[in-house]
PDB file of C-alpha atoms in Angstrom:
ATOM      1  CA  MET A   1      15.243  14.047  30.770  1.00 36.00           C
ATOM      2  CA  PRO A   2      14.021  11.795  34.479  1.00 43.00           C
ATOM      3  CA  TYR A   3      14.194  14.338  37.111  1.00 41.00           C
ATOM      4  CA  SER A   4      16.710  12.046  38.817  1.00 44.00           C
ATOM      5  CA  ALA A   5      19.459  12.686  36.138  1.00 42.00           C
ATOM      6  CA  TYR A   6      18.473  16.868  37.008  1.00 37.00           C
ATOM      7  CA  ALA A   7      18.504  16.417  40.902  1.00 46.00           C
ATOM      8  CA  GLY A   8      22.146  14.671  40.211  1.00 47.00           C
ATOM      9  CA  LEU A   9      23.564  17.219  38.317  1.00 45.00           C
ATOM     10  CA  HIS A  10      22.461  19.659  40.588  1.00 50.00           C
ATOM     11  CA  ARG A  11      24.000  17.679  43.674  1.00 58.00           C
ATOM     12  CA  ALA A  12      27.345  17.634  41.624  1.00 60.00           C
ATOM     13  CA  CYS A  13      27.392  20.984  41.034  1.00 62.00           C
ATOM     14  CA  TRP A  14      26.714  22.320  44.520  1.00 62.00           C
ATOM     15  CA  ALA A  15      29.262  19.401  45.922  1.00 71.00           C
ATOM     16  CA  PHE A  16      31.942  20.694  43.893  1.00 74.00           C
ATOM     17  CA  LEU A  17      31.809  24.157  45.033  1.00 74.00           C
ATOM     18  CA  LEU A  18      30.686  23.038  48.757  1.00 74.00           C
ATOM     19  CA  LYS A  19      33.755  21.069  48.808  1.00 77.00           C
ATOM     20  CA  LEU A  20      36.058  23.994  47.805  1.00 75.00           C
ATOM     21  CA  LEU A  21      34.665  26.849  50.227  1.00 76.00           C
ATOM     22  CA  ARG A  22      34.781  23.808  52.738  1.00 77.00           C
ATOM     23  CA  ARG A  23      38.764  23.068  51.784  1.00 78.00           C
ATOM     24  CA  ARG A  24      39.367  26.687  52.578  1.00 76.00           C
ATOM     25  CA  GLY A  25      37.861  26.487  55.978  1.00 79.00           C
ATOM     26  CA  TYR A  26      34.692  27.629  56.112  1.00 77.00           C
ATOM     27  CA  SER A  27      32.141  25.703  58.112  1.00 82.00           C
ATOM     28  CA  ARG A  28      29.033  23.644  56.081  1.00 82.00           C
ATOM     29  CA  GLU A  29      26.629  26.643  57.133  1.00 84.00           C
ATOM     30  CA  ASP A  30      28.941  29.225  55.898  1.00 81.00           C
ATOM     31  CA  ALA A  31      30.168  27.740  52.549  1.00 78.00           C
ATOM     32  CA  GLU A  32      26.230  26.912  52.137  1.00 79.00           C
ATOM     33  CA  ASP A  33      25.763  31.053  52.236  1.00 80.00           C
ATOM     34  CA  LEU A  34      28.841  32.018  50.093  1.00 76.00           C
ATOM     35  CA  ILE A  35      27.121  30.006  47.331  1.00 71.00           C
ATOM     36  CA  GLN A  36      23.495  31.146  47.482  1.00 71.00           C
ATOM     37  CA  ASP A  37      24.631  34.127  48.132  1.00 74.00           C
ATOM     38  CA  ALA A  38      27.053  33.516  44.856  1.00 69.00           C
ATOM     39  CA  PHE A  39      24.280  32.786  42.711  1.00 60.00           C
ATOM     40  CA  LEU A  40      22.541  36.040  43.866  1.00 66.00           C
ATOM     41  CA  SER A  41      25.259  38.181  42.926  1.00 69.00           C
ATOM     42  CA  LEU A  42      25.356  36.300  39.497  1.00 61.00           C
ATOM     43  CA  HIS A  43      21.348  36.702  39.230  1.00 61.00           C
ATOM     44  CA  THR A  44      21.420  39.877  40.065  1.00 71.00           C
ATOM     45  CA  TYR A  45      24.513  40.431  37.772  1.00 64.00           C
ATOM     46  CA  CYS A  46      23.342  39.049  34.656  1.00 62.00           C
ATOM     47  CA  GLN A  47      19.645  41.164  34.898  1.00 69.00           C
ATOM     48  CA  ARG A  48      21.885  44.775  35.470  1.00 69.00           C
ATOM     49  CA  ALA A  49      24.092  43.923  32.772  1.00 63.00           C
ATOM     50  CA  GLY A  50      21.542  42.132  30.371  1.00 62.00           C
ATOM     51  CA  ARG A  51      24.209  38.856  29.269  1.00 58.00           C
ATOM     52  CA  ALA A  52      24.057  35.801  29.812  1.00 52.00           C
ATOM     53  CA  LEU A  53      25.949  33.392  32.287  1.00 50.00           C
ATOM     54  CA  HIS A  54      29.324  33.336  32.038  1.00 45.00           C
ATOM     55  CA  GLY A  55      31.906  33.597  34.010  1.00 48.00           C
ATOM     56  CA  GLY A  56      30.200  35.118  36.204  1.00 48.00           C
ATOM     57  CA  LEU A  57      29.812  32.360  39.020  1.00 51.00           C
ATOM     58  CA  PRO A  58      33.278  32.289  39.967  1.00 54.00           C
ATOM     59  CA  ARG A  59      33.546  35.870  40.613  1.00 55.00           C
ATOM     60  CA  ALA A  60      30.681  36.084  42.273  1.00 54.00           C
ATOM     61  CA  ARG A  61      31.950  33.430  44.882  1.00 55.00           C
ATOM     62  CA  ARG A  62      35.051  35.030  45.115  1.00 57.00           C
ATOM     63  CA  ASP A  63      33.782  38.553  45.703  1.00 61.00           C
ATOM     64  CA  GLN A  64      31.922  36.659  48.748  1.00 60.00           C
ATOM     65  CA  SER A  65      34.943  34.708  50.069  1.00 62.00           C
ATOM     66  CA  LEU A  66      36.597  38.879  49.717  1.00 60.00           C
ATOM     67  CA  ASP A  67      33.553  40.360  51.622  1.00 65.00           C
ATOM     68  CA  GLN A  68      34.134  37.434  54.470  1.00 66.00           C
ATOM     69  CA  PHE A  69      37.372  38.041  54.611  1.00 62.00           C
ATOM     70  CA  HIS A  70      37.319  41.680  54.913  1.00 61.00           C
ATOM     71  CA  SER A  71      34.216  41.450  57.684  1.00 63.00           C
ATOM     72  CA  GLN A  72      36.829  39.036  59.462  1.00 62.00           C
ATOM     73  CA  GLN A  73      39.797  41.272  59.142  1.00 56.00           C
ATOM     74  CA  HIS A  74      37.140  43.922  60.681  1.00 56.00           C
ATOM     75  CA  ARG A  75      36.405  41.315  63.882  1.00 56.00           C
ATOM     76  CA  ASP A  76      40.058  40.633  64.173  1.00 52.00           C
ATOM     77  CA  ARG A  77      41.033  44.222  64.936  1.00 54.00           C
ATOM     78  CA  TYR A  78      39.797  44.139  68.194  1.00 55.00           C
ATOM     79  CA  VAL A  79      41.284  40.137  69.126  1.00 54.00           C
ATOM     80  CA  GLU A  80      43.125  41.346  72.175  1.00 62.00           C
ATOM     81  CA  GLU A  81      45.671  38.099  71.060  1.00 64.00           C
ATOM     82  CA  PRO A  82      49.355  38.355  70.017  1.00 68.00           C
ATOM     83  CA  VAL A  83      49.704  38.092  66.408  1.00 65.00           C
ATOM     84  CA  GLU A  84      51.570  35.109  66.600  1.00 68.00           C
ATOM     85  CA  GLU A  85      48.868  32.823  67.907  1.00 68.00           C
ATOM     86  CA  LEU A  86      46.327  33.738  65.568  1.00 65.00           C
ATOM     87  CA  LEU A  87      45.740  31.310  62.978  1.00 71.00           C
ATOM     88  CA  LEU A  88      45.849  32.237  59.625  1.00 70.00           C
ATOM     89  CA  THR A  89      44.165  30.483  57.104  1.00 75.00           C
ATOM     90  CA  ASP A  90      44.557  31.133  53.262  1.00 75.00           C
ATOM     91  CA  GLN A  91      41.217  32.630  52.439  1.00 80.00           C
ATOM     92  CA  GLY A  92      41.117  32.017  48.712  1.00 83.00           C
ATOM     93  CA  PRO A  93      41.117  28.741  46.344  1.00 82.00           C
ATOM     94  CA  ALA A  94      44.055  27.343  45.260  1.00 83.00           C
ATOM     95  CA  PRO A  95      44.946  28.166  41.590  1.00 84.00           C
ATOM     96  CA  ASP A  96      44.537  24.838  40.470  1.00 87.00           C
ATOM     97  CA  GLU A  97      40.710  24.536  42.114  1.00 86.00           C
ATOM     98  CA  VAL A  98      40.069  27.926  40.202  1.00 86.00           C
ATOM     99  CA  MET A  99      40.884  27.119  36.712  1.00 90.00           C
ATOM    100  CA  ALA A 100      39.003  23.422  36.984  1.00 87.00           C
ATOM    101  CA  ALA A 101      35.852  25.810  38.612  1.00 87.00           C
ATOM    102  CA  ASP A 102      36.088  28.442  35.468  1.00 88.00           C
ATOM    103  CA  GLN A 103      36.431  25.141  33.221  1.00 89.00           C
ATOM    104  CA  LEU A 104      33.296  23.623  34.546  1.00 87.00           C
ATOM    105  CA  LEU A 105      31.202  27.011  34.717  1.00 87.00           C
ATOM    106  CA  GLU A 106      32.923  27.745  30.877  1.00 90.00           C
ATOM    107  CA  ARG A 107      31.608  23.159  29.893  1.00 90.00           C
ATOM    108  CA  ILE A 108      28.127  24.574  31.526  1.00 88.00           C
ATOM    109  CA  THR A 109      28.095  27.998  30.076  1.00 89.00           C
ATOM    110  CA  ARG A 110      28.716  26.663  26.685  1.00 91.00           C
ATOM    111  CA  ALA A 111      26.158  23.604  26.991  1.00 91.00           C
ATOM    112  CA  LEU A 112      23.118  26.285  28.146  1.00 90.00           C
ATOM    113  CA  ASN A 113      24.079  28.676  25.343  1.00 91.00           C
ATOM    114  CA  SER A 114      23.832  25.608  22.809  1.00 93.00           C
ATOM    115  CA  VAL A 115      20.241  25.061  23.426  1.00 94.00           C
ATOM    116  CA  GLY A 116      19.121  29.065  22.609  1.00 92.00           C
ATOM    117  CA  PRO A 117      18.610  31.817  24.817  1.00 92.00           C
ATOM    118  CA  ARG A 118      14.741  30.699  25.489  1.00 93.00           C
ATOM    119  CA  THR A 119      15.728  27.293  26.528  1.00 94.00           C
ATOM    120  CA  ARG A 120      18.648  28.937  28.575  1.00 92.00           C
ATOM    121  CA  ASP A 121      16.476  31.140  30.717  1.00 91.00           C
ATOM    122  CA  MET A 122      13.704  28.866  31.164  1.00 92.00           C
ATOM    123  CA  PHE A 123      16.674  26.590  32.605  1.00 92.00           C
ATOM    124  CA  LEU A 124      18.400  29.429  35.434  1.00 89.00           C
ATOM    125  CA  MET A 125      14.716  31.081  36.123  1.00 90.00           C
ATOM    126  CA  HIS A 126      13.855  27.167  37.551  1.00 92.00           C
ATOM    127  CA  ARG A 127      17.140  26.183  39.458  1.00 89.00           C
ATOM    128  CA  LEU A 128      18.445  29.260  40.333  1.00 86.00           C
ATOM    129  CA  TRP A 129      15.714  31.354  40.742  1.00 87.00           C
ATOM    130  CA  GLY A 130      13.467  29.043  42.104  1.00 89.00           C
ATOM    131  CA  PHE A 131      10.062  29.213  39.949  1.00 91.00           C
ATOM    132  CA  SER A 132       8.256  26.528  39.371  1.00 93.00           C
ATOM    133  CA  TYR A 133       7.483  25.206  35.685  1.00 95.00           C
ATOM    134  CA  PRO A 134       3.518  26.886  36.108  1.00 95.00           C
ATOM    135  CA  GLU A 135       5.212  30.257  37.076  1.00 94.00           C
ATOM    136  CA  ILE A 136       7.768  30.135  34.230  1.00 93.00           C
ATOM    137  CA  ALA A 137       4.811  29.181  31.991  1.00 95.00           C
ATOM    138  CA  LYS A 138       1.992  31.746  33.049  1.00 94.00           C
ATOM    139  CA  GLN A 139       5.605  34.810  33.055  1.00 92.00           C
ATOM    140  CA  LEU A 140       6.772  34.027  29.344  1.00 92.00           C
ATOM    141  CA  GLY A 141       2.788  32.902  27.790  1.00 94.00           C
ATOM    142  CA  VAL A 142       3.351  29.225  26.784  1.00 95.00           C
ATOM    143  CA  THR A 143       2.805  25.946  28.629  1.00 96.00           C
ATOM    144  CA  VAL A 144       3.409  24.247  31.426  1.00 96.00           C
ATOM    145  CA  SER A 145       4.440  21.225  28.754  1.00 96.00           C
ATOM    146  CA  ALA A 146       6.699  23.204  26.871  1.00 96.00           C
ATOM    147  CA  VAL A 147       8.568  24.318  30.046  1.00 96.00           C
ATOM    148  CA  GLU A 148       9.436  20.954  31.048  1.00 96.00           C
ATOM    149  CA  ARG A 149      10.764  20.093  27.356  1.00 96.00           C
ATOM    150  CA  ARG A 150      13.070  22.868  27.063  1.00 96.00           C
ATOM    151  CA  ILE A 151      14.045  22.576  30.807  1.00 94.00           C
ATOM    152  CA  ALA A 152      14.967  18.872  29.758  1.00 95.00           C
ATOM    153  CA  ARG A 153      16.533  19.773  26.824  1.00 96.00           C
ATOM    154  CA  ALA A 154      19.005  22.470  28.597  1.00 94.00           C
ATOM    155  CA  ILE A 155      19.652  19.308  31.599  1.00 92.00           C
ATOM    156  CA  ASN A 156      20.421  17.432  28.926  1.00 94.00           C
ATOM    157  CA  ALA A 157      22.482  19.089  27.371  1.00 93.00           C
ATOM    158  CA  VAL A 158      24.332  20.097  30.156  1.00 91.00           C
ATOM    159  CA  THR A 159      24.448  16.418  30.886  1.00 92.00           C
ATOM    160  CA  THR A 160      25.891  15.298  27.639  1.00 92.00           C
ATOM    161  CA  GLU A 161      28.524  18.276  28.035  1.00 89.00           C
ATOM    162  CA  LEU A 162      29.803  17.045  31.231  1.00 86.00           C
ATOM    163  CA  GLN A 163      29.778  13.414  30.405  1.00 89.00           C
ATOM    164  CA  GLN A 164      32.177  13.817  27.659  1.00 85.00           C
ATOM    165  CA  ASP A 165      36.355  13.944  28.216  1.00 64.00           C
TER     166      ASP A 165
END
């Protein structure tokens, strides 16, 4: 699969999550930080639990959102403004946004699980954890060409799944 299709998939997922957080009142920088932190939390969770990617991203994003909410509550205790003048925003996503994100993640998970664990792991190593193809090849004891083929297979599976309606 050409890199442009792969980049398009990444941009679409990133844009979806960024839009979701921006609608909740986060600045672009804060939203990007939350997305990055959510992926890091997901990675840590998957490593600790020895599990594949399944439903972890919405939970990780929600946990990050709650952490920021609690931090903001702590800061708000020291603000000397009347309650009537405070701007209160809902920090959580709307129910339809949660459902849409869950459904999207389930489809991506299903596609990645269909290509096999080794291919899925190579894809996640590259896209979530930032490993280069040569680094993945060295770590797993395969050729760079094998890594390229497997990641292309994973991208193709995800793209095909997301194009189905």
